[in-house]
CSV table of C-alpha atoms (C1' of nucleotides) in Angstrom, one decimal:
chain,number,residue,atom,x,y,z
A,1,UNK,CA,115.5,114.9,109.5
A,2,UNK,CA,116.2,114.6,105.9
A,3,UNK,CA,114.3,112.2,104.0
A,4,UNK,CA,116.8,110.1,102.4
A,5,UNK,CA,115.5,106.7,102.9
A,6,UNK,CA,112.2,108.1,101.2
A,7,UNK,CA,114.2,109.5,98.1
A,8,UNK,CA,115.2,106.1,97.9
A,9,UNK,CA,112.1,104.4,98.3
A,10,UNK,CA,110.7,106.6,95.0
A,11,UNK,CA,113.8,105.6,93.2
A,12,UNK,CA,113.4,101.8,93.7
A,13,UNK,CA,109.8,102.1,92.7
A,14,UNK,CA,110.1,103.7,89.8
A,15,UNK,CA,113.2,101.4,88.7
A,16,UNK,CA,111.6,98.5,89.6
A,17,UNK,CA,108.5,99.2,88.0
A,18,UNK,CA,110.2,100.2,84.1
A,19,UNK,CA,112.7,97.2,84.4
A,20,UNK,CA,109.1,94.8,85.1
A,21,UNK,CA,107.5,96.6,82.1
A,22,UNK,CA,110.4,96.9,79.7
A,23,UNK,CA,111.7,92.8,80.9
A,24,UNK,CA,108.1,91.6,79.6
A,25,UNK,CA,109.6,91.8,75.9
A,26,UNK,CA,111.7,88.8,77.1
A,27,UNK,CA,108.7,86.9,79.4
A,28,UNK,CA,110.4,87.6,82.5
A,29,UNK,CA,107.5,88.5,84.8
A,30,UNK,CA,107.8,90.6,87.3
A,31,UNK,CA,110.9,90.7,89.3
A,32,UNK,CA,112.8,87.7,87.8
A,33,UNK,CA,114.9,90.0,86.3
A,34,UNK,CA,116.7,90.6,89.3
A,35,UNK,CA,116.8,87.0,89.8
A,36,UNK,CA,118.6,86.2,86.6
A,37,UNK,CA,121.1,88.5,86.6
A,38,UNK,CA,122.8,87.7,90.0
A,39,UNK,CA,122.8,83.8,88.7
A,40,UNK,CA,124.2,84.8,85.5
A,41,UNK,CA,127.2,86.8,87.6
A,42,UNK,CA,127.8,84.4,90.0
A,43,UNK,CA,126.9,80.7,88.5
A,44,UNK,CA,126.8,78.0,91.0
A,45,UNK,CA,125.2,80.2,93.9
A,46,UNK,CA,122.3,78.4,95.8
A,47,UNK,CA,118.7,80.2,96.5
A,48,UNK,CA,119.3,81.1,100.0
A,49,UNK,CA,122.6,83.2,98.8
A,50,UNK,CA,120.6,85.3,96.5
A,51,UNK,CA,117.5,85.9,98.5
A,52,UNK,CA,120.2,88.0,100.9
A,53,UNK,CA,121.7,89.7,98.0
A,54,UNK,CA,118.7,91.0,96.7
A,55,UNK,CA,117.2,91.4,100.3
A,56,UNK,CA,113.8,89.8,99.4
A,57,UNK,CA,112.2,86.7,101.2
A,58,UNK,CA,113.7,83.8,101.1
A,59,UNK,CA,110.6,81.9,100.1
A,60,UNK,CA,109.6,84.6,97.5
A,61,UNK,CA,113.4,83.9,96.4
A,62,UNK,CA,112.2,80.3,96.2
A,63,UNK,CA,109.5,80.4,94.1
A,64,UNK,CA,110.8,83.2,91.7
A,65,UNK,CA,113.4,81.3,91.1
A,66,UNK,CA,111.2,77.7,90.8
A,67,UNK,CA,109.1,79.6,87.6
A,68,UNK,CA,112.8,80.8,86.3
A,69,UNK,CA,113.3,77.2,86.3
A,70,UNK,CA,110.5,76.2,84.7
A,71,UNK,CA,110.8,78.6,82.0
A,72,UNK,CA,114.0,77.4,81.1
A,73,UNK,CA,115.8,80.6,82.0
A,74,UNK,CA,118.1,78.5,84.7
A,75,UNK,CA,118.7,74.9,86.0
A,76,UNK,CA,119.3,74.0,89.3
A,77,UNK,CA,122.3,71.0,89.9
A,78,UNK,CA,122.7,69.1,92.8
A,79,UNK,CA,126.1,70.0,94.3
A,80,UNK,CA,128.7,67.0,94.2
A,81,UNK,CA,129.0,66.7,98.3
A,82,UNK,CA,126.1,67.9,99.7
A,83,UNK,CA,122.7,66.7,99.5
A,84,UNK,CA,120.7,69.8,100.6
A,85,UNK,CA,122.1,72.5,98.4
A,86,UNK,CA,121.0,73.4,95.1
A,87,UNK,CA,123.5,75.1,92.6
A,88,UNK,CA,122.1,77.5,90.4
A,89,UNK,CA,123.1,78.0,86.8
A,90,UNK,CA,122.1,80.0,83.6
A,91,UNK,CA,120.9,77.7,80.8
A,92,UNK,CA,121.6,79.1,77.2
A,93,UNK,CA,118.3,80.6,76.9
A,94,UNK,CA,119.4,82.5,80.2
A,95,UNK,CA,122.4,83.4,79.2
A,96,UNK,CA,121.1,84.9,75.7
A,97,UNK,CA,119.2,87.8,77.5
A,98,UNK,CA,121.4,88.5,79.9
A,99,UNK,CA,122.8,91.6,77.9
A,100,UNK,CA,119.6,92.6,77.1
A,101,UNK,CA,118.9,93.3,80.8
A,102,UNK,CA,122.5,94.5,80.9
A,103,UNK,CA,121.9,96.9,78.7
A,104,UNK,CA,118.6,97.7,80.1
A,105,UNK,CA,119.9,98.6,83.5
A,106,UNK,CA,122.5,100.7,82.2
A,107,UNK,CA,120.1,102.5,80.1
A,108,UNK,CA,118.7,103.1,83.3
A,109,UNK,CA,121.9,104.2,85.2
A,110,UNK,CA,122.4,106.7,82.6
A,111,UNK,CA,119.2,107.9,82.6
A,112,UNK,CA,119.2,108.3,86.9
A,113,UNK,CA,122.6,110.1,86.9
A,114,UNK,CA,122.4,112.5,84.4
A,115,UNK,CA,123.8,115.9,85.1
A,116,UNK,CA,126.3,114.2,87.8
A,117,UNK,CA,129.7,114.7,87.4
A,118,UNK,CA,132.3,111.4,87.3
A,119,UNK,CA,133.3,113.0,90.9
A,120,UNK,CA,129.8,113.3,92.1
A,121,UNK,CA,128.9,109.9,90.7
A,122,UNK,CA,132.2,108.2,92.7
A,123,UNK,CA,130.5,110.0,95.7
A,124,UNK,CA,127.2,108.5,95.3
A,125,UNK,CA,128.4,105.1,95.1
A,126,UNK,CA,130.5,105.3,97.8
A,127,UNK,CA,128.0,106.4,100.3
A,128,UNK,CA,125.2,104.4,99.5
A,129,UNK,CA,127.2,101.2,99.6
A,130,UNK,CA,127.9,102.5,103.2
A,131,UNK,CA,124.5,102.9,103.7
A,132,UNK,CA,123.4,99.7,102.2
A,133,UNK,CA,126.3,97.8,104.9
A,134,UNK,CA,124.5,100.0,107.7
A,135,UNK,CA,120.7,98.5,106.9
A,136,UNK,CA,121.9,95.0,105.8
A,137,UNK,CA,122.5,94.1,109.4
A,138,UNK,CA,119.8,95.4,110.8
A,139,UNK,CA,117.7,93.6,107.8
A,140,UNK,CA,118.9,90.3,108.8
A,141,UNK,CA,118.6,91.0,112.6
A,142,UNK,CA,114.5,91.9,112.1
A,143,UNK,CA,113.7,89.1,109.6
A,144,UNK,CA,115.2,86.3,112.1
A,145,UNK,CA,112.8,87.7,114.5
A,146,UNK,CA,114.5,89.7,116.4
A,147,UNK,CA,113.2,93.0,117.5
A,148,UNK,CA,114.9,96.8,117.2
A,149,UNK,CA,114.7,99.0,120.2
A,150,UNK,CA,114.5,102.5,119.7
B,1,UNK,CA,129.2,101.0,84.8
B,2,UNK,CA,128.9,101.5,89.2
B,3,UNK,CA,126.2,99.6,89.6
B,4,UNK,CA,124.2,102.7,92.2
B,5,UNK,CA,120.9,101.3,91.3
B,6,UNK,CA,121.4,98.1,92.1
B,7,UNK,CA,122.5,99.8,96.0
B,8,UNK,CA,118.9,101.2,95.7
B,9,UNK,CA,117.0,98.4,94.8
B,10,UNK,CA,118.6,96.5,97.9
B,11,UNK,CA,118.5,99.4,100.4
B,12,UNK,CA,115.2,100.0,99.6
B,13,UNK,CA,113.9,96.5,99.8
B,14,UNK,CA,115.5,95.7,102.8
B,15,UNK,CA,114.2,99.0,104.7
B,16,UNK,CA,110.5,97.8,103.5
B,17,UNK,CA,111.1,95.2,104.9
B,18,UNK,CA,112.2,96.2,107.8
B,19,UNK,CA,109.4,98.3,108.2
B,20,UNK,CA,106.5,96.0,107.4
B,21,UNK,CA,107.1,93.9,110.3
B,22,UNK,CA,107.7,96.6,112.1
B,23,UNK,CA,104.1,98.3,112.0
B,24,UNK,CA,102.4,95.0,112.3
B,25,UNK,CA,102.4,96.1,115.6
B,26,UNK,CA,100.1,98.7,114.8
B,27,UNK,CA,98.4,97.1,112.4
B,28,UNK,CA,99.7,97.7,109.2
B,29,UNK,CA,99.3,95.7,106.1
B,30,UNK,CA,102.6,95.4,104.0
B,31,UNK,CA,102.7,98.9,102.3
B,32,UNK,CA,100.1,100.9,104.1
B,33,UNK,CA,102.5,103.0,106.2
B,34,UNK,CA,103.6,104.6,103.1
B,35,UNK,CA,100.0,105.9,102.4
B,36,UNK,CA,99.0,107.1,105.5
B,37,UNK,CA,102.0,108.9,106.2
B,38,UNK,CA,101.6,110.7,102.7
B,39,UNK,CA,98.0,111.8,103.6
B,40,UNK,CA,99.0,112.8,107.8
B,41,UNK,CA,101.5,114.8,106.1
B,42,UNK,CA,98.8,116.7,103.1
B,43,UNK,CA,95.4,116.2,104.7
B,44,UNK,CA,93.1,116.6,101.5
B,45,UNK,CA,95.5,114.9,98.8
B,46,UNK,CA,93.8,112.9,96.2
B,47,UNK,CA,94.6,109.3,96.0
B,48,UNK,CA,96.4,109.9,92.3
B,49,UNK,CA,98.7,112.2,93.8
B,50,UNK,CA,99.6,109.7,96.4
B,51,UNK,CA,100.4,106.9,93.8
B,52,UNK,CA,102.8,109.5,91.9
B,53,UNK,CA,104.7,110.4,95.0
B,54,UNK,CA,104.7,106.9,96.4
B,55,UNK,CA,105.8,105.6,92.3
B,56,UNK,CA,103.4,102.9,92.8
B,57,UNK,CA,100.5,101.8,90.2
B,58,UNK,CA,97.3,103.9,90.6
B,59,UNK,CA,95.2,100.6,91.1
B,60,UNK,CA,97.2,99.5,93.9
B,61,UNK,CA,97.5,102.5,95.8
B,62,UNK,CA,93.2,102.3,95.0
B,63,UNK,CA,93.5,99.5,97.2
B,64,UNK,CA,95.6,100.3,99.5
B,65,UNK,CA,94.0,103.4,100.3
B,66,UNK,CA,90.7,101.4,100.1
B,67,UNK,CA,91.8,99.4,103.0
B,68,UNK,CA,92.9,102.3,105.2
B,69,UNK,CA,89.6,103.7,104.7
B,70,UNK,CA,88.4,100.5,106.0
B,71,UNK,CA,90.1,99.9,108.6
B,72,UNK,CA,89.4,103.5,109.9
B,73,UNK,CA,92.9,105.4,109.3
B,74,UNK,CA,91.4,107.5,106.9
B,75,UNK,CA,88.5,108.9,105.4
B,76,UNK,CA,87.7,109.7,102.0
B,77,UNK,CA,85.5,113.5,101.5
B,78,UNK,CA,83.8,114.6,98.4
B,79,UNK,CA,85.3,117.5,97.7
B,80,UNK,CA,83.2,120.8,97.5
B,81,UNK,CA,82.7,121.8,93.5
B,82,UNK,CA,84.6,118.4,91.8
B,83,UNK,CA,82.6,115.6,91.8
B,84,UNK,CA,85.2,113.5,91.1
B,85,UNK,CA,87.8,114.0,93.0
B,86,UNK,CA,88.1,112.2,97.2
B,87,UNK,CA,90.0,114.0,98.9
B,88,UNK,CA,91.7,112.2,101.9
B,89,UNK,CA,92.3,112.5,105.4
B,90,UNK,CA,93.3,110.9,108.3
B,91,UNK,CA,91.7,110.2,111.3
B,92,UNK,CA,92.1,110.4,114.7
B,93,UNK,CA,93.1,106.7,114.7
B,94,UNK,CA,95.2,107.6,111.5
B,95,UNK,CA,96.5,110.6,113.4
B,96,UNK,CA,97.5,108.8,116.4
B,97,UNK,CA,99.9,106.5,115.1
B,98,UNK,CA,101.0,108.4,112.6
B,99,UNK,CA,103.8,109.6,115.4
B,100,UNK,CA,105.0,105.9,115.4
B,101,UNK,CA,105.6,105.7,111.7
B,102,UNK,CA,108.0,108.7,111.9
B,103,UNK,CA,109.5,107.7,114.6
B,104,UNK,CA,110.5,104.0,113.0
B,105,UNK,CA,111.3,105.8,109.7
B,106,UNK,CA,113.7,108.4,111.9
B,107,UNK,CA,115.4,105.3,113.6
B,108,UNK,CA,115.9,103.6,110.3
B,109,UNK,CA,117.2,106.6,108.7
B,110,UNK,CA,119.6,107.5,112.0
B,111,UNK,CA,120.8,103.5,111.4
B,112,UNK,CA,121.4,104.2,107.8
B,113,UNK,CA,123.0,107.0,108.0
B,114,UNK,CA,125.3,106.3,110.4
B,115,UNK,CA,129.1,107.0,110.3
B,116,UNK,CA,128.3,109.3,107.6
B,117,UNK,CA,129.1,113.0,108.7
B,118,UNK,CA,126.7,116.2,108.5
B,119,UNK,CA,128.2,117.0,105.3
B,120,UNK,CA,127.9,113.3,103.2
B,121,UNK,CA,124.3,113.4,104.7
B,122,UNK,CA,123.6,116.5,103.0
B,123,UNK,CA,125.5,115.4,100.0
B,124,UNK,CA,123.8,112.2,99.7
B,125,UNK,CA,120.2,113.8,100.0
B,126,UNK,CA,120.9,116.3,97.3
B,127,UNK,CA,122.7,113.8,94.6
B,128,UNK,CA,119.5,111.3,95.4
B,129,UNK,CA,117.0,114.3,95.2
B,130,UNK,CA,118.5,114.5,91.5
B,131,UNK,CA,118.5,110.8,90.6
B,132,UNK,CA,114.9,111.0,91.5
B,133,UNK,CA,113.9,113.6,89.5
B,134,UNK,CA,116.1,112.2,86.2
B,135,UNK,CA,113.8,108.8,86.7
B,136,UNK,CA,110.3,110.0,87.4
B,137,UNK,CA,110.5,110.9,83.7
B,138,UNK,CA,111.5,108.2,82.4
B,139,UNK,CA,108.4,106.4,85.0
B,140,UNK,CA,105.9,108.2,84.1
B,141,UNK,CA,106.5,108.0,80.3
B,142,UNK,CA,107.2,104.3,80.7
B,143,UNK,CA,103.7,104.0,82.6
B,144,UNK,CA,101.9,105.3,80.0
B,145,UNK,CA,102.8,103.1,77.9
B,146,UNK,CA,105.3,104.6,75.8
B,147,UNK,CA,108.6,103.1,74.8
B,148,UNK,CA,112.0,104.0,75.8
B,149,UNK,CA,114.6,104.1,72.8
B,150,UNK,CA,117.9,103.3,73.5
C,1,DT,C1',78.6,124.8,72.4
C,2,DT,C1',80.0,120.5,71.1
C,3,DA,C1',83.5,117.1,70.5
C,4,DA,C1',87.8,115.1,71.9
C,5,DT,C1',91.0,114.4,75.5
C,6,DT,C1',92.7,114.0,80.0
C,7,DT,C1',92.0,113.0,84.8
C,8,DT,C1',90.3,110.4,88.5
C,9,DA,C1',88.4,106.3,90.4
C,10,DT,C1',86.9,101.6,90.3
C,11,DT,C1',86.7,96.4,89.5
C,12,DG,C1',88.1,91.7,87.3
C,13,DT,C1',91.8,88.8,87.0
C,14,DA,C1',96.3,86.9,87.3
C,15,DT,C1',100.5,86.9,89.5
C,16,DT,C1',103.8,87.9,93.1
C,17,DT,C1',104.9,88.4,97.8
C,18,DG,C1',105.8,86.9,102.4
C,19,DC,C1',104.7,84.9,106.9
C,20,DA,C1',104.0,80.3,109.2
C,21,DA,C1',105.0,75.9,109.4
C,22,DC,C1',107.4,71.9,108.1
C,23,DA,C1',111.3,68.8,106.8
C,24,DA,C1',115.8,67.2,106.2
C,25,DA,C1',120.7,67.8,105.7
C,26,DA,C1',124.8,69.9,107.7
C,27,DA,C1',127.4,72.1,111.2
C,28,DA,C1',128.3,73.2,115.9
C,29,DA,C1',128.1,72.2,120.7
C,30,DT,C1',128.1,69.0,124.5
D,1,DA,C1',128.9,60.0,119.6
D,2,DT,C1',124.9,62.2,120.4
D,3,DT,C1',122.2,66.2,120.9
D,4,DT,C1',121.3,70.9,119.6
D,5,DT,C1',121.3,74.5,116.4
D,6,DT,C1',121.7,76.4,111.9
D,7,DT,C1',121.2,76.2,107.1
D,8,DT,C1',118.6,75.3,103.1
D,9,DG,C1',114.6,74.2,100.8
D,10,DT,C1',109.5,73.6,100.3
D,11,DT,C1',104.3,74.3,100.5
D,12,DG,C1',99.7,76.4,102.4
D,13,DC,C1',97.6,80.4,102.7
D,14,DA,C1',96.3,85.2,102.8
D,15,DA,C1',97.3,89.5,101.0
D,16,DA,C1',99.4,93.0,97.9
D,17,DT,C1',100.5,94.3,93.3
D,18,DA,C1',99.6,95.7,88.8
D,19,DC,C1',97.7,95.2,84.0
D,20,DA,C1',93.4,95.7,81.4
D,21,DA,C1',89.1,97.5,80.9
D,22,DT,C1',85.4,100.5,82.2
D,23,DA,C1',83.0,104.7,83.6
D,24,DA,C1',82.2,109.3,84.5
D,25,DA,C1',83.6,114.0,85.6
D,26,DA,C1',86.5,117.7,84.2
D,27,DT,C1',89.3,120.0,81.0
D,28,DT,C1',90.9,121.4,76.5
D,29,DA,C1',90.3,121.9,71.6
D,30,DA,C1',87.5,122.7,67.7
DNA sequence: TTAATTTTATTGTATTTGCAACAAAAAAAT
DNA sequence: ATTTTTTTGTTGCAAATACAATAAAATTAA
């Protein structure tokens, strides 16, 4: 059995843990980073939506994104016909650093695929976001409760 | 730009996930699994070794290790002419479940992988073997507090 | 051999993370 | 139209995570 999900595992880790390092420059504490950036893309999307794009808890979701808030990184708006949602938005201080951790991540992109070709880096991408559609169901159907058989 | 670590960062996080719950059974903490599986798989590793194969922080794989100890998955030896160095190993309640983890981490990696042929398996393992090693670099240079220009 | 540096392990502290439980609005089923 | 289920959001709590600082053994340099 080839250890791919492992490979990955070190990968995220060591991503996750320069992005938190390098992002303190701009107070964002650990993990908001991530945060940020899928409000900045896709203004208007509620908490619940980016907790399953980012596949983390929706209540750590919740309270990463309450201390974006607070910082001023983001506002939340009540949406114009429905009382429970909560549309999320960059504020200008938000919007400011964005390229910074633009550029940041790309840094790192470059960095990771260094010595692939254009050919080999198509590849990649192609077969993890096949991977990535393979877990993301079985993601959603364990958190809800549910259990796996195997 | 592909965005390939941002597929990381989510497969990852949702296989962690995945995975937590899944070895409450055998009572896990969040994160453990990782550990013990490291030292089943070298018996007499030190605990800094683990934390640079895992890419975690030292301290927290000091913890985490701490806890296994405690809980009786492991054991922590004095090793013969190094007074500094513990040198760990699991056991027999570390050994016996140790079977389980693989056998999760096999399903996981069977459910990610699948639809993908013999040949985009092997593919994908080698291209994410080479990512790995372009970041640890960058990981470890970052973790010692060094700056990344760029 | 002694001094300087690196490796290994630990603890204090602050913060993040996520499960459990709750609440209320919205959507779906009856 | 009413009941049931799903969606969205929140908070209490326990635990994990990681930065900083400390210590001591081991290694390297002088």
């Amino acid at each position: 059995m080839k250890e791919i999900l492992r490979e990955i595992g070190m990968i995220a880790r060591a991503l996750d843990s320069i992005s938190n390092i390098e992002f303190k420059e701009y107070d964002l504490t650990r993990g908001q980073y991530l945060y940020l950036v899928r409000i900045c893309e896709r203004p208007g999307i509620i908490q619940e939506k980016v907790a399953e794009l980012i596949k983390v808890d929706r209540t750590t979701a919740a309270r990463s994104i309450k201390k974006l808030e607070m910082n001023g990184f983001i506002v939340k708006k009540e949406a114009e016909h429905n009382k429970k949602i909560k549309k999320l938005y960059p504020t200008e201080k938000g919007k400011k650093i964005f390229p910074f951790i633009k550029r940041e991540n790309d840094h790192s992109n470059t960095v990771a695929l260094a010595g692939l070709s254009e050919e080999e880096i198509e590849n990649l991408f192609d077969l993890l976001k096949r991977v990535r559609g393979n877990l993301e169901k079985d993601w959603e159907f364990v958190k809800k409760g549910n259990k796996r058989s195997y």
